[in-house]
mmCIF file of C-alpha atoms in Angstrom:
data_model
loop_
_atom_site.group_PDB
_atom_site.id
_atom_site.type_symbol
_atom_site.label_atom_id
_atom_site.label_comp_id
_atom_site.label_asym_id
_atom_site.label_seq_id
_atom_site.Cartn_x
_atom_site.Cartn_y
_atom_site.Cartn_z
ATOM 1 C CA MET A 1 -73.512 -5.365 50.088
ATOM 2 C CA ARG A 2 -72.915 -8.857 49.191
ATOM 3 C CA PRO A 3 -71.294 -10.895 46.419
ATOM 4 C CA PHE A 4 -73.606 -12.790 43.787
ATOM 5 C CA SER A 5 -72.112 -15.093 41.201
ATOM 6 C CA TYR A 6 -73.862 -14.843 38.071
ATOM 7 C CA THR A 7 -74.001 -16.288 34.413
ATOM 8 C CA ALA A 8 -75.339 -14.151 31.895
ATOM 9 C CA PHE A 9 -75.318 -13.351 28.157
ATOM 10 C CA ASP A 10 -74.612 -10.173 26.205
ATOM 11 C CA ALA A 11 -76.493 -8.721 23.240
ATOM 12 C CA GLU A 12 -74.558 -11.074 21.025
ATOM 13 C CA GLY A 13 -75.350 -14.094 22.792
ATOM 14 C CA ALA A 14 -71.708 -14.477 24.405
ATOM 15 C CA ARG A 15 -71.859 -16.299 27.502
ATOM 16 C CA THR A 16 -70.094 -14.604 30.553
ATOM 17 C CA LYS A 17 -69.443 -15.253 34.306
ATOM 18 C CA GLY A 18 -68.376 -13.215 37.021
ATOM 19 C CA LEU A 19 -69.232 -11.714 40.626
ATOM 20 C CA ILE A 20 -71.390 -8.503 41.375
ATOM 21 C CA LEU A 21 -71.632 -6.623 44.662
ATOM 22 C CA ALA A 22 -75.566 -5.758 45.392
ATOM 23 C CA ASP A 23 -77.852 -5.543 48.313
ATOM 24 C CA THR A 24 -80.232 -8.044 47.268
ATOM 25 C CA GLU A 25 -80.801 -10.795 44.397
ATOM 26 C CA ALA A 26 -82.959 -8.258 42.488
ATOM 27 C CA ASP A 27 -80.440 -5.283 42.760
ATOM 28 C CA ALA A 28 -77.876 -7.606 41.594
ATOM 29 C CA SER A 29 -80.117 -8.571 38.535
ATOM 30 C CA ALA A 30 -80.887 -4.851 38.016
ATOM 31 C CA ARG A 31 -77.305 -3.966 37.867
ATOM 32 C CA LEU A 32 -76.523 -6.756 35.459
ATOM 33 C CA ARG A 33 -79.250 -5.706 33.158
ATOM 34 C CA ALA A 34 -77.734 -2.193 33.082
ATOM 35 C CA GLN A 35 -74.817 -3.376 31.787
ATOM 36 C CA GLY A 36 -76.781 -4.820 29.091
ATOM 37 C CA LEU A 37 -76.448 -8.436 30.389
ATOM 38 C CA PHE A 38 -79.194 -11.194 30.550
ATOM 39 C CA VAL A 39 -79.125 -13.253 33.459
ATOM 40 C CA SER A 40 -79.496 -16.831 33.341
ATOM 41 C CA ASP A 41 -78.308 -17.856 36.742
ATOM 42 C CA LEU A 42 -77.714 -15.667 39.858
ATOM 43 C CA THR A 43 -76.578 -16.909 43.285
ATOM 44 C CA ALA A 44 -75.328 -15.247 46.488
ATOM 45 C CA SER A 45 -71.676 -16.579 47.158
ATOM 46 C CA ARG A 46 -70.647 -17.449 50.575
ATOM 47 C CA LYS A 47 -67.502 -19.762 50.629
ATOM 48 C CA ARG A 48 -64.228 -18.022 51.146
ATOM 49 C CA PRO A 49 -60.921 -19.147 50.264
ATOM 50 C CA SER A 50 -57.876 -19.026 52.636
ATOM 51 C CA PHE A 51 -54.195 -18.107 51.949
ATOM 52 C CA GLY A 52 -51.425 -19.318 54.270
ATOM 53 C CA ASN A 53 -49.144 -16.600 55.988
ATOM 54 C CA GLY A 54 -46.398 -17.626 53.809
ATOM 55 C CA LEU A 55 -48.141 -16.624 50.658
ATOM 56 C CA ARG A 56 -49.464 -13.467 52.458
ATOM 57 C CA ARG A 57 -45.637 -12.160 53.036
ATOM 58 C CA THR A 58 -44.491 -13.003 49.403
ATOM 59 C CA ALA A 59 -47.244 -10.705 48.024
ATOM 60 C CA ARG A 60 -47.370 -8.011 50.245
ATOM 61 C CA LEU A 61 -47.180 -4.768 48.528
ATOM 62 C CA ASN A 62 -45.013 -1.756 49.537
ATOM 63 C CA SER A 63 -46.067 1.571 49.980
ATOM 64 C CA ASP A 64 -45.641 2.728 46.186
ATOM 65 C CA LEU A 65 -47.154 -0.409 45.015
ATOM 66 C CA GLN A 66 -50.509 0.220 47.277
ATOM 67 C CA ALA A 67 -50.605 3.748 45.744
ATOM 68 C CA VAL A 68 -50.450 2.336 42.392
ATOM 69 C CA PHE A 69 -53.304 -0.226 43.230
ATOM 70 C CA THR A 70 -55.480 2.212 44.460
ATOM 71 C CA ARG A 71 -54.996 4.620 41.618
ATOM 72 C CA GLN A 72 -55.646 1.806 39.110
ATOM 73 C CA MET A 73 -58.585 0.570 41.223
ATOM 74 C CA ALA A 74 -59.835 4.450 41.118
ATOM 75 C CA VAL A 75 -59.827 4.713 37.266
ATOM 76 C CA LEU A 76 -61.234 1.417 36.571
ATOM 77 C CA LEU A 77 -64.203 1.790 38.812
ATOM 78 C CA SER A 78 -65.004 5.265 37.638
ATOM 79 C CA ALA A 79 -65.238 3.659 34.283
ATOM 80 C CA ASP A 80 -68.270 1.644 35.355
ATOM 81 C CA MET A 81 -65.999 -1.539 35.658
ATOM 82 C CA PRO A 82 -67.154 -4.404 37.916
ATOM 83 C CA VAL A 83 -64.953 -4.984 41.156
ATOM 84 C CA GLU A 84 -63.725 -8.525 39.856
ATOM 85 C CA SER A 85 -63.409 -7.119 36.473
ATOM 86 C CA ALA A 86 -61.094 -4.336 37.618
ATOM 87 C CA LEU A 87 -58.869 -6.853 39.516
ATOM 88 C CA GLU A 88 -58.574 -8.930 36.552
ATOM 89 C CA ALA A 89 -57.391 -6.174 34.551
ATOM 90 C CA ILE A 90 -54.779 -5.375 37.426
ATOM 91 C CA ARG A 91 -53.623 -8.849 37.211
ATOM 92 C CA THR A 92 -53.158 -9.059 33.411
ATOM 93 C CA SER A 93 -51.490 -5.525 33.338
ATOM 94 C CA GLY A 94 -48.659 -6.741 35.824
ATOM 95 C CA ASP A 95 -48.112 -10.503 35.332
ATOM 96 C CA GLY A 96 -45.743 -12.008 37.802
ATOM 97 C CA THR A 97 -45.407 -8.990 39.798
ATOM 98 C CA ALA A 98 -46.679 -8.720 43.463
ATOM 99 C CA LEU A 99 -49.287 -6.291 42.268
ATOM 100 C CA ALA A 100 -50.504 -9.085 40.170
ATOM 101 C CA THR A 101 -50.399 -11.819 42.891
ATOM 102 C CA VAL A 102 -52.285 -9.688 45.038
ATOM 103 C CA ALA A 103 -54.956 -8.864 42.385
ATOM 104 C CA THR A 104 -55.173 -12.621 41.503
ATOM 105 C CA ARG A 105 -55.782 -13.759 45.174
ATOM 106 C CA ALA A 106 -58.282 -10.837 45.979
ATOM 107 C CA ARG A 107 -60.242 -11.530 43.036
ATOM 108 C CA ALA A 108 -60.417 -15.451 44.250
ATOM 109 C CA SER A 109 -61.268 -14.541 47.394
ATOM 110 C CA LEU A 110 -64.157 -12.001 46.375
ATOM 111 C CA MET A 111 -65.571 -14.392 43.726
ATOM 112 C CA GLN A 112 -65.654 -17.201 46.770
ATOM 113 C CA GLY A 113 -67.896 -14.633 48.928
ATOM 114 C CA GLY A 114 -65.730 -12.283 50.445
ATOM 115 C CA THR A 115 -65.915 -8.354 50.436
ATOM 116 C CA LEU A 116 -63.339 -6.294 48.696
ATOM 117 C CA ALA A 117 -61.882 -5.380 51.986
ATOM 118 C CA GLU A 118 -61.735 -8.785 53.343
ATOM 119 C CA SER A 119 -60.516 -10.005 50.199
ATOM 120 C CA LEU A 120 -57.403 -7.749 50.034
ATOM 121 C CA GLU A 121 -56.646 -8.017 53.558
ATOM 122 C CA GLU A 122 -56.781 -11.892 52.741
ATOM 123 C CA ALA A 123 -54.505 -11.645 49.844
ATOM 124 C CA GLY A 124 -51.796 -9.823 51.936
ATOM 125 C CA ALA A 125 -52.015 -6.338 50.296
ATOM 126 C CA GLY A 126 -50.729 -4.781 53.570
ATOM 127 C CA PHE A 127 -52.847 -1.734 53.684
ATOM 128 C CA PRO A 128 -53.099 0.319 56.769
ATOM 129 C CA ALA A 129 -55.919 -0.193 58.860
ATOM 130 C CA TYR A 130 -57.858 3.062 57.924
ATOM 131 C CA VAL A 131 -57.371 2.142 54.019
ATOM 132 C CA THR A 132 -59.231 -1.147 54.822
ATOM 133 C CA ALA A 133 -61.620 0.738 56.964
ATOM 134 C CA ALA A 134 -62.475 3.254 54.090
ATOM 135 C CA ILE A 135 -63.042 0.506 51.432
ATOM 136 C CA HIS A 136 -65.260 -1.367 53.725
ATOM 137 C CA ALA A 137 -67.453 1.669 54.073
ATOM 138 C CA GLY A 138 -67.136 2.289 50.456
ATOM 139 C CA GLU A 139 -68.584 -1.196 49.640
ATOM 140 C CA GLY A 140 -71.326 -0.502 51.925
ATOM 141 C CA ALA A 141 -72.487 2.826 50.360
ATOM 142 C CA GLY A 142 -71.601 1.780 46.791
ATOM 143 C CA GLU A 143 -69.202 4.458 46.427
ATOM 144 C CA LEU A 144 -66.004 2.353 45.652
ATOM 145 C CA ALA A 145 -64.819 4.737 42.651
ATOM 146 C CA THR A 146 -64.872 7.712 45.022
ATOM 147 C CA VAL A 147 -63.139 6.080 48.043
ATOM 148 C CA PHE A 148 -60.345 4.601 45.880
ATOM 149 C CA GLU A 149 -60.017 8.236 44.372
ATOM 150 C CA GLU A 150 -59.560 9.914 47.649
ATOM 151 C CA LEU A 151 -57.310 7.006 48.909
ATOM 152 C CA ALA A 152 -55.126 7.306 45.905
ATOM 153 C CA ARG A 153 -54.663 10.861 46.403
ATOM 154 C CA HIS A 154 -53.517 10.482 49.819
ATOM 155 C CA LEU A 155 -51.247 7.491 49.315
ATOM 156 C CA GLU A 156 -49.581 9.418 46.385
ATOM 157 C CA SER A 157 -49.295 12.358 48.693
ATOM 158 C CA LEU A 158 -47.660 10.287 51.424
ATOM 159 C CA GLY A 159 -45.287 8.904 48.826
ATOM 160 C CA SER A 160 -44.260 12.501 47.641
ATOM 161 C CA GLU A 161 -43.284 13.188 51.125
ATOM 162 C CA ARG A 162 -41.280 10.006 51.600
ATOM 163 C CA ALA A 163 -39.269 10.670 48.572
ATOM 164 C CA GLU A 164 -38.392 14.384 49.518
ATOM 165 C CA ILE A 165 -37.140 12.782 52.919
ATOM 166 C CA VAL A 166 -35.120 10.287 51.318
ATOM 167 C CA SER A 167 -33.807 12.284 48.765
ATOM 168 C CA ALA A 168 -32.640 14.849 51.572
ATOM 169 C CA LEU A 169 -30.855 11.943 53.280
ATOM 170 C CA VAL A 170 -29.046 10.417 50.367
ATOM 171 C CA TYR A 171 -26.248 12.969 49.891
ATOM 172 C CA PRO A 172 -25.488 13.278 53.727
ATOM 173 C CA ALA A 173 -25.406 9.479 54.312
ATOM 174 C CA PHE A 174 -23.144 9.319 51.302
ATOM 175 C CA VAL A 175 -20.814 11.833 52.841
ATOM 176 C CA ALA A 176 -21.216 10.311 56.274
ATOM 177 C CA ALA A 177 -19.999 6.742 55.100
ATOM 178 C CA VAL A 178 -17.111 8.357 53.410
ATOM 179 C CA SER A 179 -16.050 10.433 56.237
ATOM 180 C CA PHE A 180 -16.353 7.378 58.762
ATOM 181 C CA LEU A 181 -14.317 5.493 56.230
ATOM 182 C CA VAL A 182 -11.554 7.996 56.176
ATOM 183 C CA CYS A 183 -11.753 8.582 59.986
ATOM 184 C CA ALA A 184 -11.553 4.859 60.490
ATOM 185 C CA ILE A 185 -8.380 4.792 58.378
ATOM 186 C CA LEU A 186 -6.885 7.677 60.115
ATOM 187 C CA MET A 187 -7.373 5.959 63.625
ATOM 188 C CA VAL A 188 -6.180 2.458 62.527
ATOM 189 C CA ASN A 189 -3.188 3.628 60.416
ATOM 190 C CA VAL A 190 -1.998 6.959 61.224
ATOM 191 C CA ALA A 191 -3.067 7.362 64.993
ATOM 192 C CA PRO A 192 -0.883 4.300 66.181
ATOM 193 C CA GLU A 193 2.343 5.666 64.081
ATOM 194 C CA ILE A 194 1.722 9.173 66.066
ATOM 195 C CA VAL A 195 1.383 7.616 69.597
ATOM 196 C CA ALA A 196 4.663 5.582 68.913
ATOM 197 C CA MET A 197 6.536 8.824 67.715
ATOM 198 C CA PHE A 198 5.353 10.733 71.136
ATOM 199 C CA GLU A 199 6.384 7.583 73.259
ATOM 200 C CA ILE A 200 10.052 7.660 71.539
ATOM 201 C CA SER A 201 10.272 11.532 72.264
ATOM 202 C CA GLY A 202 8.925 11.328 75.935
ATOM 203 C CA GLN A 203 6.364 14.240 75.019
ATOM 204 C CA PRO A 204 2.630 13.836 76.168
ATOM 205 C CA LEU A 205 -0.261 13.612 73.930
ATOM 206 C CA PRO A 206 -2.604 16.539 73.382
ATOM 207 C CA PRO A 207 -5.733 16.030 75.691
ATOM 208 C CA LEU A 208 -8.431 15.523 72.584
ATOM 209 C CA THR A 209 -5.956 12.998 71.235
ATOM 210 C CA ARG A 210 -5.977 11.021 74.385
ATOM 211 C CA ARG A 211 -9.899 11.424 74.702
ATOM 212 C CA VAL A 212 -10.361 10.091 70.929
ATOM 213 C CA LEU A 213 -7.852 7.448 71.326
ATOM 214 C CA ALA A 214 -9.512 6.101 74.649
ATOM 215 C CA VAL A 215 -12.624 5.799 72.912
ATOM 216 C CA SER A 216 -11.250 4.193 69.959
ATOM 217 C CA ASP A 217 -9.548 1.671 72.420
ATOM 218 C CA TRP A 218 -12.827 1.209 74.565
ATOM 219 C CA ILE A 219 -14.527 0.248 71.283
ATOM 220 C CA ARG A 220 -11.975 -2.122 70.199
ATOM 221 C CA ASP A 221 -11.786 -3.842 73.513
ATOM 222 C CA ASN A 222 -15.262 -4.366 73.914
ATOM 223 C CA ILE A 223 -16.539 -4.851 70.433
ATOM 224 C CA THR A 224 -18.292 -8.363 71.455
ATOM 225 C CA GLY A 225 -20.281 -6.472 73.808
ATOM 226 C CA VAL A 226 -21.028 -3.154 71.798
ATOM 227 C CA SER A 227 -22.341 -5.935 68.818
ATOM 228 C CA ILE A 228 -24.414 -7.874 71.280
ATOM 229 C CA ALA A 229 -26.010 -4.499 72.356
ATOM 230 C CA LEU A 230 -27.018 -3.207 68.817
ATOM 231 C CA VAL A 231 -28.300 -6.909 67.911
ATOM 232 C CA ALA A 232 -30.462 -6.600 71.410
ATOM 233 C CA LEU A 233 -31.423 -2.930 70.436
ATOM 234 C CA ALA A 234 -32.590 -4.373 66.804
ATOM 235 C CA VAL A 235 -34.487 -7.087 68.411
ATOM 236 C CA LEU A 236 -36.233 -4.685 70.856
ATOM 237 C CA ILE A 237 -37.063 -2.496 68.109
ATOM 238 C CA VAL A 238 -38.849 -5.416 66.235
ATOM 239 C CA LEU A 239 -40.608 -6.515 69.505
ATOM 240 C CA SER A 240 -42.011 -3.239 69.972
ATOM 241 C CA ASN A 241 -43.795 -3.383 66.607
ATOM 242 C CA ARG A 242 -45.373 -6.775 67.402
ATOM 243 C CA VAL A 243 -45.850 -6.946 71.103
ATOM 244 C CA PRO A 244 -48.594 -4.909 72.338
ATOM 245 C CA ALA A 245 -47.284 -3.935 75.788
ATOM 246 C CA MET A 246 -44.113 -3.047 74.382
ATOM 247 C CA ARG A 247 -45.593 -1.106 71.553
ATOM 248 C CA ALA A 248 -47.730 1.092 74.200
ATOM 249 C CA VAL A 249 -44.506 1.403 76.167
ATOM 250 C CA ARG A 250 -42.763 2.942 73.029
ATOM 251 C CA ASP A 251 -45.461 5.044 71.831
ATOM 252 C CA ARG A 252 -45.600 6.848 75.216
ATOM 253 C CA PHE A 253 -42.137 7.447 75.012
ATOM 254 C CA LEU A 254 -42.330 8.659 71.460
ATOM 255 C CA LEU A 255 -45.136 10.927 72.139
ATOM 256 C CA ARG A 256 -43.349 12.766 75.032
ATOM 257 C CA LEU A 257 -40.853 13.659 72.424
ATOM 258 C CA PRO A 258 -41.493 17.690 71.206
ATOM 259 C CA LEU A 259 -41.137 16.776 67.437
ATOM 260 C CA ILE A 260 -41.594 13.265 66.904
ATOM 261 C CA GLY A 261 -44.630 13.439 69.465
ATOM 262 C CA ARG A 262 -46.137 16.270 67.615
ATOM 263 C CA LEU A 263 -46.076 14.602 64.157
ATOM 264 C CA MET A 264 -47.630 11.265 65.718
ATOM 265 C CA ARG A 265 -50.495 13.091 66.902
ATOM 266 C CA ARG A 266 -50.929 15.157 63.531
ATOM 267 C CA ALA A 267 -50.591 11.931 61.594
ATOM 268 C CA ALA A 268 -53.294 10.055 63.698
ATOM 269 C CA ALA A 269 -55.642 12.841 63.394
ATOM 270 C CA VAL A 270 -55.190 12.925 59.661
ATOM 271 C CA GLN A 271 -55.868 9.128 59.584
ATOM 272 C CA TYR A 272 -58.976 9.601 61.802
ATOM 273 C CA LEU A 273 -60.471 12.692 60.161
ATOM 274 C CA ARG A 274 -59.870 11.403 56.671
ATOM 275 C CA THR A 275 -61.624 8.150 57.538
ATOM 276 C CA LEU A 276 -64.439 9.892 59.134
ATOM 277 C CA ALA A 277 -64.894 11.858 55.907
ATOM 278 C CA LEU A 278 -64.646 9.287 53.829
ATOM 279 C CA VAL A 279 -67.417 6.975 55.742
ATOM 280 C CA LEU A 280 -69.519 10.073 55.954
ATOM 281 C CA ALA A 281 -69.193 10.684 52.330
ATOM 282 C CA SER A 282 -70.396 6.945 51.520
ATOM 283 C CA ARG A 283 -73.517 7.957 53.172
ATOM 284 C CA GLN A 284 -72.888 6.190 56.114
ATOM 285 C CA THR A 285 -74.463 7.347 59.660
ATOM 286 C CA VAL A 286 -72.436 9.364 62.228
ATOM 287 C CA PRO A 287 -72.022 6.118 64.933
ATOM 288 C CA VAL A 288 -70.682 3.967 61.874
ATOM 289 C CA ALA A 289 -68.316 6.837 60.621
ATOM 290 C CA VAL A 290 -66.936 7.045 63.924
ATOM 291 C CA GLU A 291 -66.764 3.192 64.597
ATOM 292 C CA ASN A 292 -64.683 2.996 61.416
ATOM 293 C CA ALA A 293 -62.507 5.989 62.028
ATOM 294 C CA ALA A 294 -61.537 4.598 65.757
ATOM 295 C CA ARG A 295 -60.436 1.353 63.702
ATOM 296 C CA VAL A 296 -57.556 3.224 62.304
ATOM 297 C CA LEU A 297 -55.726 4.557 65.433
ATOM 298 C CA ASP A 298 -52.936 2.134 66.158
ATOM 299 C CA ILE A 299 -51.945 3.818 69.387
ATOM 300 C CA ALA A 300 -53.653 2.636 72.481
ATOM 301 C CA GLN A 301 -54.047 6.080 74.165
ATOM 302 C CA PHE A 302 -55.702 7.473 71.211
ATOM 303 C CA ARG A 303 -57.748 4.126 70.459
ATOM 304 C CA ALA A 304 -59.314 4.819 74.094
ATOM 305 C CA GLU A 305 -59.986 8.192 73.506
ATOM 306 C CA ALA A 306 -61.607 7.341 70.000
ATOM 307 C CA ASP A 307 -63.800 4.733 71.976
ATOM 308 C CA SER A 308 -64.944 7.685 74.489
ATOM 309 C CA VAL A 309 -66.145 9.766 71.423
ATOM 310 C CA GLN A 310 -68.370 6.728 70.614
ATOM 311 C CA THR A 311 -69.609 6.478 74.126
ATOM 312 C CA ALA A 312 -70.387 10.171 73.918
ATOM 313 C CA LEU A 313 -72.498 9.870 70.836
ATOM 314 C CA GLN A 314 -74.614 7.150 72.469
ATOM 315 C CA GLU A 315 -75.040 9.456 75.497
ATOM 316 C CA GLY A 316 -76.623 11.928 73.173
ATOM 317 C CA ALA A 317 -73.581 14.423 72.405
ATOM 318 C CA SER A 318 -73.101 16.178 69.174
ATOM 319 C CA LEU A 319 -70.369 14.963 66.935
ATOM 320 C CA SER A 320 -68.391 18.073 67.531
ATOM 321 C CA ASP A 321 -68.985 18.031 71.268
ATOM 322 C CA ALA A 322 -67.779 14.196 71.281
ATOM 323 C CA LEU A 323 -64.563 15.019 69.491
ATOM 324 C CA ASP A 324 -63.588 17.050 72.715
ATOM 325 C CA ARG A 325 -62.399 13.785 73.960
ATOM 326 C CA LEU A 326 -60.273 12.870 71.465
ATOM 327 C CA SER A 327 -56.980 14.964 72.214
ATOM 328 C CA ILE A 328 -55.443 14.457 68.851
ATOM 329 C CA ILE A 329 -58.250 16.784 67.011
ATOM 330 C CA PRO A 330 -57.071 20.388 66.765
ATOM 331 C CA PRO A 331 -60.018 23.014 67.804
ATOM 332 C CA VAL A 332 -59.971 24.289 64.405
ATOM 333 C CA ALA A 333 -61.056 20.795 63.038
ATOM 334 C CA ARG A 334 -63.807 20.571 65.612
ATOM 335 C CA GLN A 335 -65.066 24.000 64.844
ATOM 336 C CA LEU A 336 -65.375 22.660 61.258
ATOM 337 C CA VAL A 337 -67.035 19.689 62.076
ATOM 338 C CA GLY A 338 -69.392 21.745 64.289
ATOM 339 C CA ALA A 339 -70.201 23.957 61.423
ATOM 340 C CA GLY A 340 -70.809 21.026 59.305
ATOM 341 C CA GLU A 341 -73.351 19.724 61.997
ATOM 342 C CA MET A 342 -75.042 23.313 61.726
ATOM 343 C CA SER A 343 -75.273 23.318 58.079
ATOM 344 C CA ALA A 344 -76.378 19.661 57.359
ATOM 345 C CA ARG A 345 -72.826 19.447 55.144
ATOM 346 C CA LEU A 346 -71.091 17.233 57.687
ATOM 347 C CA ALA A 347 -69.361 15.076 55.024
ATOM 348 C CA PRO A 348 -67.686 17.939 53.195
ATOM 349 C CA MET A 349 -66.938 19.697 56.527
ATOM 350 C CA ALA A 350 -65.188 16.635 57.875
ATOM 351 C CA GLU A 351 -63.427 16.231 54.532
ATOM 352 C CA ARG A 352 -62.082 20.134 54.782
ATOM 353 C CA SER A 353 -60.948 19.626 58.449
ATOM 354 C CA ALA A 354 -58.960 16.444 57.148
ATOM 355 C CA ILE A 355 -57.511 18.488 54.455
ATOM 356 C CA LEU A 356 -56.673 21.359 56.779
ATOM 357 C CA VAL A 357 -54.875 18.907 59.378
ATOM 358 C CA GLU A 358 -52.947 17.302 56.720
ATOM 359 C CA SER A 359 -51.948 20.298 54.979
ATOM 360 C CA ASP A 360 -50.327 21.224 58.330
ATOM 361 C CA LEU A 361 -48.578 17.883 58.641
ATOM 362 C CA THR A 362 -47.262 18.028 55.300
ATOM 363 C CA SER A 363 -45.939 21.733 55.943
ATOM 364 C CA GLU A 364 -44.187 20.369 58.918
ATOM 365 C CA ARG A 365 -42.650 17.377 57.243
ATOM 366 C CA LYS A 366 -41.383 19.377 54.566
ATOM 367 C CA ARG A 367 -39.585 21.824 56.908
ATOM 368 C CA ILE A 368 -38.166 18.661 58.823
ATOM 369 C CA ALA A 369 -36.981 17.473 55.375
ATOM 370 C CA ALA A 370 -35.493 21.094 54.523
ATOM 371 C CA LEU A 371 -33.682 21.010 57.806
ATOM 372 C CA LEU A 372 -32.341 17.486 57.898
ATOM 373 C CA GLU A 373 -29.646 17.631 55.351
ATOM 374 C CA PRO A 374 -27.829 20.866 56.831
ATOM 375 C CA MET A 375 -28.043 19.366 60.419
ATOM 376 C CA LEU A 376 -26.732 15.677 59.407
ATOM 377 C CA MET A 377 -24.020 17.711 57.177
ATOM 378 C CA MET A 378 -23.013 19.738 60.455
ATOM 379 C CA LEU A 379 -22.791 16.608 62.671
ATOM 380 C CA VAL A 380 -20.931 14.595 60.146
ATOM 381 C CA GLY A 381 -18.641 17.618 59.647
ATOM 382 C CA ALA A 382 -18.245 18.238 63.499
ATOM 383 C CA PHE A 383 -17.400 14.259 64.042
ATOM 384 C CA VAL A 384 -14.876 14.576 61.129
ATOM 385 C CA LEU A 385 -13.253 17.896 62.316
ATOM 386 C CA LEU A 386 -12.924 16.118 65.975
ATOM 387 C CA VAL A 387 -10.986 12.999 64.494
ATOM 388 C CA VAL A 388 -8.640 15.207 62.172
ATOM 389 C CA LEU A 389 -7.956 17.752 65.062
ATOM 390 C CA ALA A 390 -6.979 14.314 67.282
ATOM 391 C CA VAL A 391 -4.626 13.241 64.589
ATOM 392 C CA LEU A 392 -3.135 16.642 63.581
ATOM 393 C CA LEU A 393 -2.458 18.366 66.890
ATOM 394 C CA PRO A 394 0.157 15.732 67.793
ATOM 395 C CA ILE A 395 1.921 16.183 64.289
ATOM 396 C CA PHE A 396 2.127 20.112 65.170
ATOM 397 C CA ASP A 397 3.352 19.667 68.447
ATOM 398 C CA LEU A 398 6.125 17.377 67.152
ATOM 399 C CA GLN A 399 7.125 19.975 64.593
ATOM 400 C CA ALA A 400 7.055 22.614 67.340
ATOM 401 C CA VAL A 401 9.435 20.288 69.509
ATOM 402 C CA VAL A 402 11.640 19.493 66.143
ATOM 403 C CA ALA A 403 11.657 23.271 65.416
ATOM 404 C CA GLY A 404 12.609 23.944 69.088
#
């Protein structure tokens, strides 16, 4: 679809200007007539604006606002509101916010000839690649309302999972902060007094106390080096997200970890299958759906495997057979896709396979969230116990000496 700028009059003679997406000029005119508008001028729009990187950063939507944006677009588009009118409604409902800023810039880009997917990316919405690919596919098939509804459900589900994990971390994090503060006070104020008393008495410190004090002394003596190492680690983490070669090394390392690697594979499978289902539901061909689904994979290994799926399709393989080349796709998902091919219901079965894998991923994340709080509490408790014992054991020894 292409954007067309129009000037039209409604039944009461009021003039209106806007932009509509259509395949041809005749299609655009027909769509406007269906809305009760009488077209006086209709031209294809080509020019696109450009926003600076600084503006893009200031308007970037966080994950919660992305879910809100997609939900609002789904509601407005399902009411047969034109895309530019939906963006204008979002702008007016959130004046001064990042949501309104992105809607304003996206509408400006759209009015000048950009597609919605390109306009949102240009406006700095910050959507993941699979969301942008799904919006692009929905534009091509004229199914934007359906696509935004699916994306809204997906992003809202991710938001709920994040909230559960954060809520599971709040209490342990608070307890850990207080515990570390208490331990620091013990080590700074109490431990030196105990050491001085033992030096006066000539008694040796307990082994546990000596080890804890040795660690404390080492950190104090090497605080500069420790600080530099922590800063270097933070820089390395940032670079691993921005430099492709470093990101590939990081991904290979994380994929080897039992729990994290499994979660990364399932998350990638959900993104791939979800995009595949969305594009197929938008009445696109299988090669186009596979091409769009491959774009959402950020990990180089998975992206290479997804490219081999496209190659297999070009060689004449069925989609279910071609998916054998993509290691992240579970066997049951491939079987569902194969059943969809056999029954000519590929899009619904691809959607079902995405729901199945996503349900498995959600269950795994919930189990981790449920285990996270007690595990962190146990670790914090063990650390506090170690420090407290290191302080109390010398006191008990001194009492024994005095009593003796």
